[in-house]
mmCIF file of C-alpha atoms in Angstrom:
data_model
loop_
_atom_site.group_PDB
_atom_site.id
_atom_site.type_symbol
_atom_site.label_atom_id
_atom_site.label_comp_id
_atom_site.label_asym_id
_atom_site.label_seq_id
_atom_site.Cartn_x
_atom_site.Cartn_y
_atom_site.Cartn_z
ATOM 1 C CA MET A 1292 -0.064 -0.030 -0.013
ATOM 2 C CA PRO A 1293 1.218 3.293 -1.021
ATOM 3 C CA PRO A 1294 2.334 5.471 1.904
ATOM 4 C CA VAL A 1295 -0.233 8.101 3.463
ATOM 5 C CA ASP A 1296 0.755 11.768 2.239
ATOM 6 C CA PRO A 1297 -1.510 14.569 2.813
ATOM 7 C CA ALA A 1298 0.425 16.580 0.360
ATOM 8 C CA ASP A 1299 -0.907 14.003 -2.463
ATOM 9 C CA LEU A 1300 -4.189 15.619 -2.377
ATOM 10 C CA ASP A 1301 -2.592 18.921 -3.082
ATOM 11 C CA ARG A 1302 -0.872 17.174 -5.981
ATOM 12 C CA LEU A 1303 -4.345 15.699 -7.059
ATOM 13 C CA LEU A 1304 -6.142 19.114 -6.944
ATOM 14 C CA GLU A 1305 -3.241 21.229 -7.924
ATOM 15 C CA PRO A 1306 -4.930 22.416 -11.364
ATOM 16 C CA TYR A 1307 -7.653 23.611 -9.309
ATOM 17 C CA GLY A 1308 -5.738 25.536 -6.908
ATOM 18 C CA GLY A 1309 -5.064 22.742 -4.247
ATOM 19 C CA PHE A 1310 -6.645 21.078 -1.620
ATOM 20 C CA LYS A 1311 -7.658 24.197 0.807
ATOM 21 C CA LEU A 1312 -9.008 26.366 -1.830
ATOM 22 C CA VAL A 1313 -11.243 23.537 -3.669
ATOM 23 C CA TYR A 1314 -12.446 22.548 0.118
ATOM 24 C CA LYS A 1315 -13.406 26.265 0.684
ATOM 25 C CA LYS A 1316 -15.017 26.568 -2.886
ATOM 26 C CA LEU A 1317 -16.952 23.484 -2.384
ATOM 27 C CA LEU A 1318 -18.160 24.822 1.352
ATOM 28 C CA ALA A 1319 -19.169 28.116 -0.328
ATOM 29 C CA MET A 1320 -21.131 26.251 -3.109
ATOM 30 C CA ALA A 1321 -22.982 24.068 -0.587
ATOM 31 C CA ARG A 1322 -23.604 27.019 1.677
ATOM 32 C CA ARG A 1323 -25.004 28.743 -1.263
ATOM 33 C CA LYS A 1324 -27.241 25.632 -2.386
ATOM 34 C CA LEU A 1325 -28.303 25.554 1.365
ATOM 35 C CA ALA A 1326 -28.994 29.150 1.692
ATOM 36 C CA LEU A 1327 -31.665 28.808 -1.159
ATOM 37 C CA TYR A 1328 -33.919 26.682 0.986
ATOM 38 C CA VAL A 1329 -36.422 28.456 2.708
ATOM 39 C CA GLY A 1330 -39.248 26.971 4.607
ATOM 40 C CA ASN A 1331 -40.307 23.388 5.370
ATOM 41 C CA SER A 1332 -42.149 22.096 2.111
ATOM 42 C CA GLY A 1333 -40.642 18.819 0.452
ATOM 43 C CA GLY A 1334 -37.519 17.850 2.355
ATOM 44 C CA LYS A 1335 -36.506 21.214 3.212
ATOM 45 C CA VAL A 1336 -36.576 20.647 6.717
ATOM 46 C CA VAL A 1337 -34.267 17.938 6.788
ATOM 47 C CA THR A 1338 -32.107 19.526 4.033
ATOM 48 C CA ARG A 1339 -31.664 22.769 6.349
ATOM 49 C CA GLN A 1340 -30.475 20.942 9.115
ATOM 50 C CA LEU A 1341 -27.340 19.796 7.060
ATOM 51 C CA ASP A 1342 -23.750 20.896 7.816
ATOM 52 C CA PRO A 1343 -22.616 22.311 4.544
ATOM 53 C CA GLU A 1344 -18.809 20.670 5.703
ATOM 54 C CA ASP A 1345 -20.922 17.144 6.080
ATOM 55 C CA ALA A 1346 -22.019 17.857 2.247
ATOM 56 C CA VAL A 1347 -18.392 18.365 1.421
ATOM 57 C CA HIS A 1348 -16.924 15.689 3.332
ATOM 58 C CA ASP A 1349 -19.476 13.108 2.263
ATOM 59 C CA ALA A 1350 -18.201 14.441 -1.552
ATOM 60 C CA PHE A 1351 -14.535 13.697 -1.098
ATOM 61 C CA ALA A 1352 -15.659 10.216 0.633
ATOM 62 C CA ARG A 1353 -17.814 9.282 -2.382
ATOM 63 C CA LEU A 1354 -15.159 10.514 -4.592
ATOM 64 C CA PHE A 1355 -12.211 7.920 -3.166
ATOM 65 C CA GLU A 1356 -14.943 5.239 -2.648
ATOM 66 C CA GLU A 1357 -15.935 5.332 -6.496
ATOM 67 C CA GLY A 1358 -12.954 6.379 -8.079
ATOM 68 C CA PHE A 1359 -12.082 8.407 -10.927
ATOM 69 C CA GLY A 1360 -10.561 7.770 -14.242
ATOM 70 C CA LEU A 1361 -6.913 9.410 -15.267
ATOM 71 C CA ASN A 1362 -8.967 11.871 -17.379
ATOM 72 C CA ASP A 1363 -11.568 12.805 -15.031
ATOM 73 C CA ASN A 1364 -11.694 16.643 -14.078
ATOM 74 C CA VAL A 1365 -11.509 15.784 -10.229
ATOM 75 C CA TYR A 1366 -12.877 19.185 -9.106
ATOM 76 C CA PHE A 1367 -16.031 18.798 -11.758
ATOM 77 C CA VAL A 1368 -16.640 15.373 -10.092
ATOM 78 C CA LEU A 1369 -16.413 16.725 -6.409
ATOM 79 C CA ARG A 1370 -18.785 19.497 -7.471
ATOM 80 C CA ASN A 1371 -21.422 17.215 -8.945
ATOM 81 C CA HIS A 1372 -21.084 14.933 -5.777
ATOM 82 C CA VAL A 1373 -22.027 17.912 -3.399
ATOM 83 C CA ASP A 1374 -24.578 18.880 -5.422
ATOM 84 C CA ASN A 1375 -26.472 15.443 -5.923
ATOM 85 C CA GLY A 1376 -25.900 14.864 -1.980
ATOM 86 C CA ILE A 1377 -27.992 17.936 -1.167
ATOM 87 C CA HIS A 1378 -30.517 17.181 -3.595
ATOM 88 C CA THR A 1379 -30.622 13.407 -2.925
ATOM 89 C CA LEU A 1380 -31.242 14.443 0.833
ATOM 90 C CA GLU A 1381 -34.230 16.501 -0.142
ATOM 91 C CA LYS A 1382 -35.394 14.176 -2.648
ATOM 92 C CA SER A 1383 -35.229 11.026 -0.047
ATOM 93 C CA GLU A 1384 -37.592 13.267 2.195
ATOM 94 C CA HIS A 1385 -39.913 13.689 -0.497
ATOM 95 C CA GLU A 1386 -40.272 10.289 -1.609
ATOM 96 C CA LYS A 1387 -40.711 9.050 2.353
ATOM 97 C CA LYS A 1388 -44.088 11.338 1.922
ATOM 98 C CA THR A 1389 -45.175 9.754 -1.687
ATOM 99 C CA ALA A 1390 -48.166 7.470 -1.251
ATOM 100 C CA ARG A 1391 -47.714 4.049 -2.148
ATOM 101 C CA VAL A 1392 -50.901 1.625 -2.016
ATOM 102 C CA GLU A 1393 -50.268 -1.371 -0.257
ATOM 103 C CA GLY A 1394 -46.733 -1.453 -1.101
ATOM 104 C CA SER A 1395 -47.417 -2.150 -4.788
ATOM 105 C CA GLU A 1396 -46.431 -0.089 -7.610
ATOM 106 C CA LYS A 1397 -49.050 -1.434 -9.937
ATOM 107 C CA LEU A 1398 -51.956 -0.368 -7.756
ATOM 108 C CA SER A 1399 -50.283 3.073 -6.701
ATOM 109 C CA HIS A 1400 -50.219 3.726 -10.511
ATOM 110 C CA ALA A 1401 -53.873 3.002 -10.344
ATOM 111 C CA TYR A 1402 -54.463 5.230 -7.725
ATOM 112 C CA TYR A 1403 -52.644 7.853 -9.402
ATOM 113 C CA ARG A 1404 -54.531 7.474 -12.261
ATOM 114 C CA GLU A 1405 -57.520 8.221 -9.951
ATOM 115 C CA ALA A 1406 -56.054 10.863 -8.003
ATOM 116 C CA ASP A 1407 -54.118 13.963 -8.723
ATOM 117 C CA ARG A 1408 -50.660 13.313 -7.490
ATOM 118 C CA HIS A 1409 -49.508 16.665 -8.400
ATOM 119 C CA LEU A 1410 -52.325 18.141 -5.915
ATOM 120 C CA PRO A 1411 -50.384 19.242 -2.657
ATOM 121 C CA THR A 1412 -51.688 17.550 0.365
ATOM 122 C CA ALA A 1413 -52.981 19.269 3.261
ATOM 123 C CA PRO A 1414 -49.755 19.251 5.105
ATOM 124 C CA ASP A 1415 -48.113 20.330 1.919
ATOM 125 C CA ARG A 1416 -49.876 23.255 1.852
ATOM 126 C CA ALA A 1417 -49.552 24.292 5.435
ATOM 127 C CA ALA A 1418 -45.776 23.878 4.761
ATOM 128 C CA VAL A 1419 -45.949 26.083 1.413
ATOM 129 C CA ALA A 1420 -47.748 28.574 3.529
ATOM 130 C CA ASP A 1421 -45.630 28.777 5.803
ATOM 131 C CA GLU A 1422 -42.788 29.057 3.397
ATOM 132 C CA VAL A 1423 -44.305 32.203 2.364
ATOM 133 C CA GLY A 1424 -44.666 33.636 6.161
ATOM 134 C CA GLN A 1425 -40.992 32.912 6.356
ATOM 135 C CA MET A 1426 -40.266 34.956 3.374
ATOM 136 C CA VAL A 1427 -42.473 37.723 4.477
ATOM 137 C CA GLU A 1428 -40.715 37.601 7.766
ATOM 138 C CA ILE A 1429 -37.309 37.792 6.416
ATOM 139 C CA MET A 1430 -38.496 40.869 4.460
ATOM 140 C CA GLN A 1431 -39.893 42.600 7.215
ATOM 141 C CA TYR A 1432 -36.898 42.135 9.153
ATOM 142 C CA LEU A 1433 -34.828 43.543 6.461
ATOM 143 C CA ALA A 1434 -36.882 46.457 6.105
ATOM 144 C CA ALA A 1435 -37.115 47.144 9.895
ATOM 145 C CA ASN A 1436 -33.161 46.739 9.866
ATOM 146 C CA THR A 1437 -32.608 49.157 6.879
ATOM 147 C CA THR A 1438 -34.489 51.984 8.063
ATOM 148 C CA LYS A 1439 -31.299 53.889 9.186
ATOM 149 C CA ASP A 1440 -29.470 53.372 6.024
ATOM 150 C CA PRO A 1441 -31.577 54.971 3.200
ATOM 151 C CA GLN A 1442 -29.108 53.828 0.437
ATOM 152 C CA VAL A 1443 -29.541 50.252 1.376
ATOM 153 C CA ALA A 1444 -33.286 50.528 1.550
ATOM 154 C CA LYS A 1445 -33.365 52.195 -1.713
ATOM 155 C CA LEU A 1446 -31.228 49.399 -3.330
ATOM 156 C CA ALA A 1447 -33.293 46.835 -1.681
ATOM 157 C CA GLN A 1448 -36.418 48.393 -3.271
ATOM 158 C CA ALA A 1449 -34.662 48.929 -6.563
ATOM 159 C CA ILE A 1450 -34.050 45.199 -6.755
ATOM 160 C CA ALA A 1451 -37.246 44.200 -5.804
ATOM 161 C CA ASP A 1452 -38.612 46.008 -8.461
ATOM 162 C CA GLY A 1453 -36.806 44.040 -10.485
ATOM 163 C CA HIS A 1454 -33.624 46.192 -11.612
ATOM 164 C CA SER A 1455 -30.534 43.926 -11.589
ATOM 165 C CA GLU A 1456 -28.016 45.553 -13.466
ATOM 166 C CA PRO A 1457 -25.163 47.493 -11.661
ATOM 167 C CA ALA A 1458 -25.775 50.490 -13.909
ATOM 168 C CA ALA A 1459 -29.230 50.358 -13.816
ATOM 169 C CA LEU A 1460 -29.276 50.189 -10.162
ATOM 170 C CA CYS A 1461 -27.227 53.172 -10.018
ATOM 171 C CA ASN A 1462 -29.280 55.127 -12.133
ATOM 172 C CA VAL A 1463 -32.579 54.357 -10.054
ATOM 173 C CA THR A 1464 -31.035 54.906 -6.904
ATOM 174 C CA HIS A 1465 -29.182 58.194 -7.709
ATOM 175 C CA MET A 1466 -25.702 56.704 -6.311
ATOM 176 C CA ASN A 1467 -22.498 56.721 -8.298
ATOM 177 C CA ARG A 1468 -20.517 53.518 -8.578
ATOM 178 C CA ASP A 1469 -18.558 53.402 -5.522
ATOM 179 C CA GLU A 1470 -21.550 54.053 -3.262
ATOM 180 C CA TYR A 1471 -23.531 51.413 -5.003
ATOM 181 C CA ASP A 1472 -20.732 48.906 -4.485
ATOM 182 C CA ALA A 1473 -20.490 49.874 -0.696
ATOM 183 C CA ALA A 1474 -24.399 49.875 -0.301
ATOM 184 C CA PHE A 1475 -24.764 46.329 -2.107
ATOM 185 C CA LYS A 1476 -22.209 44.709 0.197
ATOM 186 C CA ARG A 1477 -24.057 46.137 3.202
ATOM 187 C CA LEU A 1478 -27.468 45.246 1.548
ATOM 188 C CA LYS A 1479 -25.955 41.660 0.865
ATOM 189 C CA ARG A 1480 -24.787 41.338 4.466
ATOM 190 C CA GLN A 1481 -28.189 42.353 6.150
ATOM 191 C CA PHE A 1482 -30.254 40.033 3.708
ATOM 192 C CA LEU A 1483 -28.031 37.183 4.695
ATOM 193 C CA ARG A 1484 -28.414 37.976 8.314
ATOM 194 C CA ALA A 1485 -32.115 38.439 8.115
ATOM 195 C CA GLN A 1486 -31.986 35.025 6.615
ATOM 196 C CA LEU A 1487 -29.828 33.385 8.919
ATOM 197 C CA ALA A 1488 -31.760 34.884 12.046
ATOM 198 C CA SER A 1489 -35.220 33.320 10.451
ATOM 199 C CA GLN A 1490 -33.521 29.938 9.593
ATOM 200 C CA GLU A 1491 -32.406 29.718 13.438
ATOM 201 C CA LYS A 1492 -35.738 30.538 14.637
ATOM 202 C CA LYS A 1493 -37.004 27.458 12.585
ATOM 203 C CA LYS A 1494 -34.490 25.002 13.705
ATOM 204 C CA MET B 1331 -51.610 41.612 5.339
ATOM 205 C CA ASN B 1332 -53.754 41.070 2.350
ATOM 206 C CA PRO B 1333 -52.659 38.459 -0.315
ATOM 207 C CA ASP B 1334 -51.248 40.828 -2.657
ATOM 208 C CA GLN B 1335 -48.918 42.248 -0.198
ATOM 209 C CA SER B 1336 -47.598 38.849 0.602
ATOM 210 C CA LYS B 1337 -47.273 38.182 -3.222
ATOM 211 C CA ASP B 1338 -45.024 41.397 -3.501
ATOM 212 C CA LEU B 1339 -43.187 40.840 -0.457
ATOM 213 C CA VAL B 1340 -42.363 36.939 -1.784
ATOM 214 C CA ASN B 1341 -41.470 38.247 -5.184
ATOM 215 C CA ALA B 1342 -39.059 40.807 -3.742
ATOM 216 C CA PHE B 1343 -37.601 38.333 -1.579
ATOM 217 C CA ARG B 1344 -36.792 36.054 -4.896
ATOM 218 C CA GLN B 1345 -35.225 39.153 -6.421
ATOM 219 C CA LEU B 1346 -32.689 40.101 -3.461
ATOM 220 C CA GLN B 1347 -31.958 36.413 -3.023
ATOM 221 C CA LYS B 1348 -31.187 36.072 -6.501
ATOM 222 C CA ALA B 1349 -29.108 39.163 -6.502
ATOM 223 C CA THR B 1350 -27.450 38.616 -3.141
ATOM 224 C CA LEU B 1351 -26.209 35.155 -3.218
ATOM 225 C CA PRO B 1352 -23.411 34.576 -5.928
ATOM 226 C CA ASP B 1353 -23.975 31.648 -8.465
ATOM 227 C CA ASN B 1354 -21.405 29.168 -8.558
ATOM 228 C CA GLU B 1355 -19.530 30.277 -11.749
ATOM 229 C CA THR B 1356 -18.911 33.723 -9.522
ATOM 230 C CA ILE B 1357 -17.815 31.294 -6.502
ATOM 231 C CA GLU B 1358 -15.749 29.698 -8.928
ATOM 232 C CA LYS B 1359 -13.538 32.852 -9.640
ATOM 233 C CA MET B 1360 -13.550 34.122 -5.907
ATOM 234 C CA LEU B 1361 -10.235 34.323 -4.375
ATOM 235 C CA GLU B 1362 -9.636 32.877 -0.717
ATOM 236 C CA PRO B 1363 -10.322 36.084 0.863
ATOM 237 C CA GLU B 1364 -13.726 36.497 -0.869
ATOM 238 C CA LEU B 1365 -14.418 32.843 -0.278
ATOM 239 C CA ASP B 1366 -13.831 33.333 3.586
ATOM 240 C CA GLU B 1367 -16.023 36.638 3.470
ATOM 241 C CA PHE B 1368 -18.817 35.021 1.844
ATOM 242 C CA MET B 1369 -18.847 32.217 4.200
ATOM 243 C CA ALA B 1370 -18.470 34.295 7.258
ATOM 244 C CA ASP B 1371 -21.556 36.311 6.132
ATOM 245 C CA THR B 1372 -23.576 33.054 5.608
ATOM 246 C CA GLY B 1373 -23.010 31.654 8.927
ATOM 247 C CA THR B 1374 -20.159 29.548 8.681
ATOM 248 C CA ASP B 1375 -17.848 29.150 11.817
ATOM 249 C CA MET B 1376 -14.746 30.583 10.518
ATOM 250 C CA LYS B 1377 -12.939 29.887 13.956
ATOM 251 C CA GLY B 1378 -10.636 26.917 13.479
ATOM 252 C CA LEU B 1379 -12.017 26.565 9.748
ATOM 253 C CA ASN B 1380 -8.281 26.115 8.789
ATOM 254 C CA GLU B 1381 -7.933 23.128 11.479
ATOM 255 C CA ARG B 1382 -10.702 21.503 10.353
ATOM 256 C CA ILE B 1383 -9.618 21.483 6.533
ATOM 257 C CA ALA B 1384 -6.113 20.373 7.537
ATOM 258 C CA ALA B 1385 -7.953 17.621 9.473
ATOM 259 C CA ALA B 1386 -9.904 16.835 6.619
ATOM 260 C CA LYS B 1387 -6.912 16.594 4.374
ATOM 261 C CA LYS B 1388 -5.168 13.908 6.779
ATOM 262 C CA LYS B 1389 -8.289 12.169 6.802
ATOM 263 C CA PHE B 1390 -8.887 11.960 2.861
ATOM 264 C CA ALA B 1391 -5.432 11.305 2.321
ATOM 265 C CA GLY B 1392 -5.788 8.086 3.930
ATOM 266 C CA ARG B 1393 -9.025 7.264 1.537
ATOM 267 C CA TYR B 1394 -6.922 8.375 -1.428
ATOM 268 C CA ALA B 1395 -4.041 6.019 -0.664
ATOM 269 C CA LEU B 1396 -6.421 3.273 -0.213
ATOM 270 C CA MET B 1397 -8.218 4.188 -3.619
ATOM 271 C CA ARG B 1398 -5.058 3.906 -5.378
ATOM 272 C CA ALA B 1399 -3.887 0.715 -3.716
ATOM 273 C CA ARG B 1400 -7.317 -0.577 -4.758
ATOM 274 C CA MET B 1401 -6.918 0.311 -8.261
ATOM 275 C CA ALA B 1402 -3.186 -1.227 -8.333
ATOM 276 C CA ARG B 1403 -4.361 -4.172 -7.050
ATOM 277 C CA ARG B 1404 -7.087 -4.318 -9.883
ATOM 278 C CA ALA B 1405 -4.484 -3.399 -12.445
ATOM 279 C CA GLY B 1406 -2.388 -6.252 -11.655
ATOM 280 C CA ALA B 1407 -4.945 -8.783 -10.382
ATOM 281 C CA ALA B 1408 -4.402 -12.325 -10.903
ATOM 282 C CA PRO B 1409 -6.975 -14.285 -12.587
ATOM 283 C CA LYS B 1410 -9.949 -15.447 -10.563
ATOM 284 C CA PRO B 1411 -9.928 -19.263 -10.038
ATOM 285 C CA CYS B 1412 -11.159 -21.201 -12.982
ATOM 286 C CA SER B 1413 -14.268 -22.976 -12.668
ATOM 287 C CA VAL B 1414 -13.309 -26.059 -14.709
ATOM 288 C CA PRO B 1415 -10.153 -28.006 -15.132
ATOM 289 C CA VAL B 1416 -7.982 -26.287 -17.836
ATOM 290 C CA PRO B 1417 -7.473 -28.571 -20.719
ATOM 291 C CA SER B 1418 -3.355 -29.679 -21.101
ATOM 292 C CA THR B 1419 -3.121 -29.170 -24.541
ATOM 293 C CA ARG B 1420 -3.439 -26.988 -27.432
ATOM 294 C CA GLU B 1421 -5.599 -29.208 -29.305
ATOM 295 C CA GLU B 1422 -8.018 -30.276 -26.457
ATOM 296 C CA ILE B 1423 -8.937 -26.560 -25.942
ATOM 297 C CA ILE B 1424 -9.300 -25.966 -29.935
ATOM 298 C CA ALA B 1425 -11.775 -29.067 -29.673
ATOM 299 C CA TYR B 1426 -13.405 -27.992 -26.477
ATOM 300 C CA PHE B 1427 -14.046 -24.296 -28.142
ATOM 301 C CA SER B 1428 -15.301 -26.142 -31.368
ATOM 302 C CA GLU B 1429 -17.630 -28.228 -29.670
ATOM 303 C CA HIS B 1430 -19.309 -25.583 -26.954
ATOM 304 C CA TYR B 1431 -18.973 -22.096 -28.606
ATOM 305 C CA ARG B 1432 -18.170 -22.121 -32.035
ATOM 306 C CA HIS B 1433 -20.232 -18.874 -33.101
ATOM 307 C CA GLU B 1434 -20.698 -17.568 -29.900
ATOM 308 C CA LEU B 1435 -17.147 -16.482 -29.395
ATOM 309 C CA PRO B 1436 -16.432 -12.910 -29.777
ATOM 310 C CA MET B 1437 -15.164 -11.855 -33.238
ATOM 311 C CA ALA B 1438 -11.804 -11.269 -31.949
ATOM 312 C CA ALA B 1439 -11.396 -14.799 -30.861
ATOM 313 C CA ARG B 1440 -12.864 -16.614 -33.932
ATOM 314 C CA ASN B 1441 -9.300 -17.237 -35.284
ATOM 315 C CA PHE B 1442 -8.584 -18.986 -32.269
ATOM 316 C CA LYS B 1443 -7.235 -21.924 -34.326
ATOM 317 C CA SER B 1444 -3.926 -20.149 -35.039
ATOM 318 C CA ALA B 1445 -3.205 -18.865 -31.393
ATOM 319 C CA THR B 1446 -0.471 -20.351 -28.884
ATOM 320 C CA TYR B 1447 -1.496 -22.471 -26.308
ATOM 321 C CA GLU B 1448 -0.821 -19.766 -23.771
ATOM 322 C CA GLU B 1449 -3.404 -17.601 -25.673
ATOM 323 C CA LEU B 1450 -5.904 -20.249 -25.756
ATOM 324 C CA ARG B 1451 -5.322 -21.030 -22.199
ATOM 325 C CA GLN B 1452 -5.934 -17.626 -21.085
ATOM 326 C CA MET B 1453 -8.963 -17.342 -23.572
ATOM 327 C CA PHE B 1454 -10.473 -20.296 -21.622
ATOM 328 C CA ILE B 1455 -9.705 -19.179 -18.407
ATOM 329 C CA ASP B 1456 -11.172 -15.932 -18.888
ATOM 330 C CA LEU B 1457 -14.086 -17.589 -20.419
ATOM 331 C CA HIS B 1458 -14.569 -19.793 -17.104
ATOM 332 C CA SER B 1459 -13.913 -17.427 -14.112
#
């Protein structure tokens, strides 16, 4: 068996910036994906409990368990493993809730022909309503915390109105590019903080 | 709050989420300090992150070494035990193939009559292991 040398991982991931940078990028991507999960519908309630670092660890474990080819883009494979791991967790929760008639595929198909499987159940509808409530709460939190920063409040309103290009946002908010950059940074922080505060409450 | 107001706030939320969360391609281009800033903003426990990364590196270096050992073993693997006795002469193997396989052998192996005993023996073992 070859000797264990942690530097081997740097050599493996050298084209992508080395182990530490790849780990941080994967962690940031997992964070981003999990930040998109708001509410409790589907499998979100379980997915939100997932620590992004666990998602990255699972991706590395799967990479070395399944192996890879000499010509494989290892970084790309890892990215897919992170994405798929989170997605599978959400899907598995959803699958658990899917009705099976007496455990039989055939009977289930017959049942679904009669009943609209896309029609949300009462608990699903409640979860979606709760999700909407959470988004509204985040927006209210944001509004309350930006009253003392009119630039951020104006910028949030302009984005909410559908403007997305920096030039258009500068125009609408009457800010120059430097003011816009600084205000956007503050808005980003406030918005993420509002989301985190809301998610902590949900846990 | 009436439903229209809720709808407006949800739309506003979606727009802000889209604008403030970087997409994967943007994360891809981020330098390490920018990644650190994004992770701190999104609630990552930055205290000891570098130590945790070093520990993960050590842990996965072991897994990587095991994977390479596994692949090396597979590349130079000894053939699996043959399930039937291997005929001891070239003629016996040809007779066996002619009787049992004929056209079922892959194209590359059809011309087995010109093969050496060693080649035929390996083909026989491959078919029966």
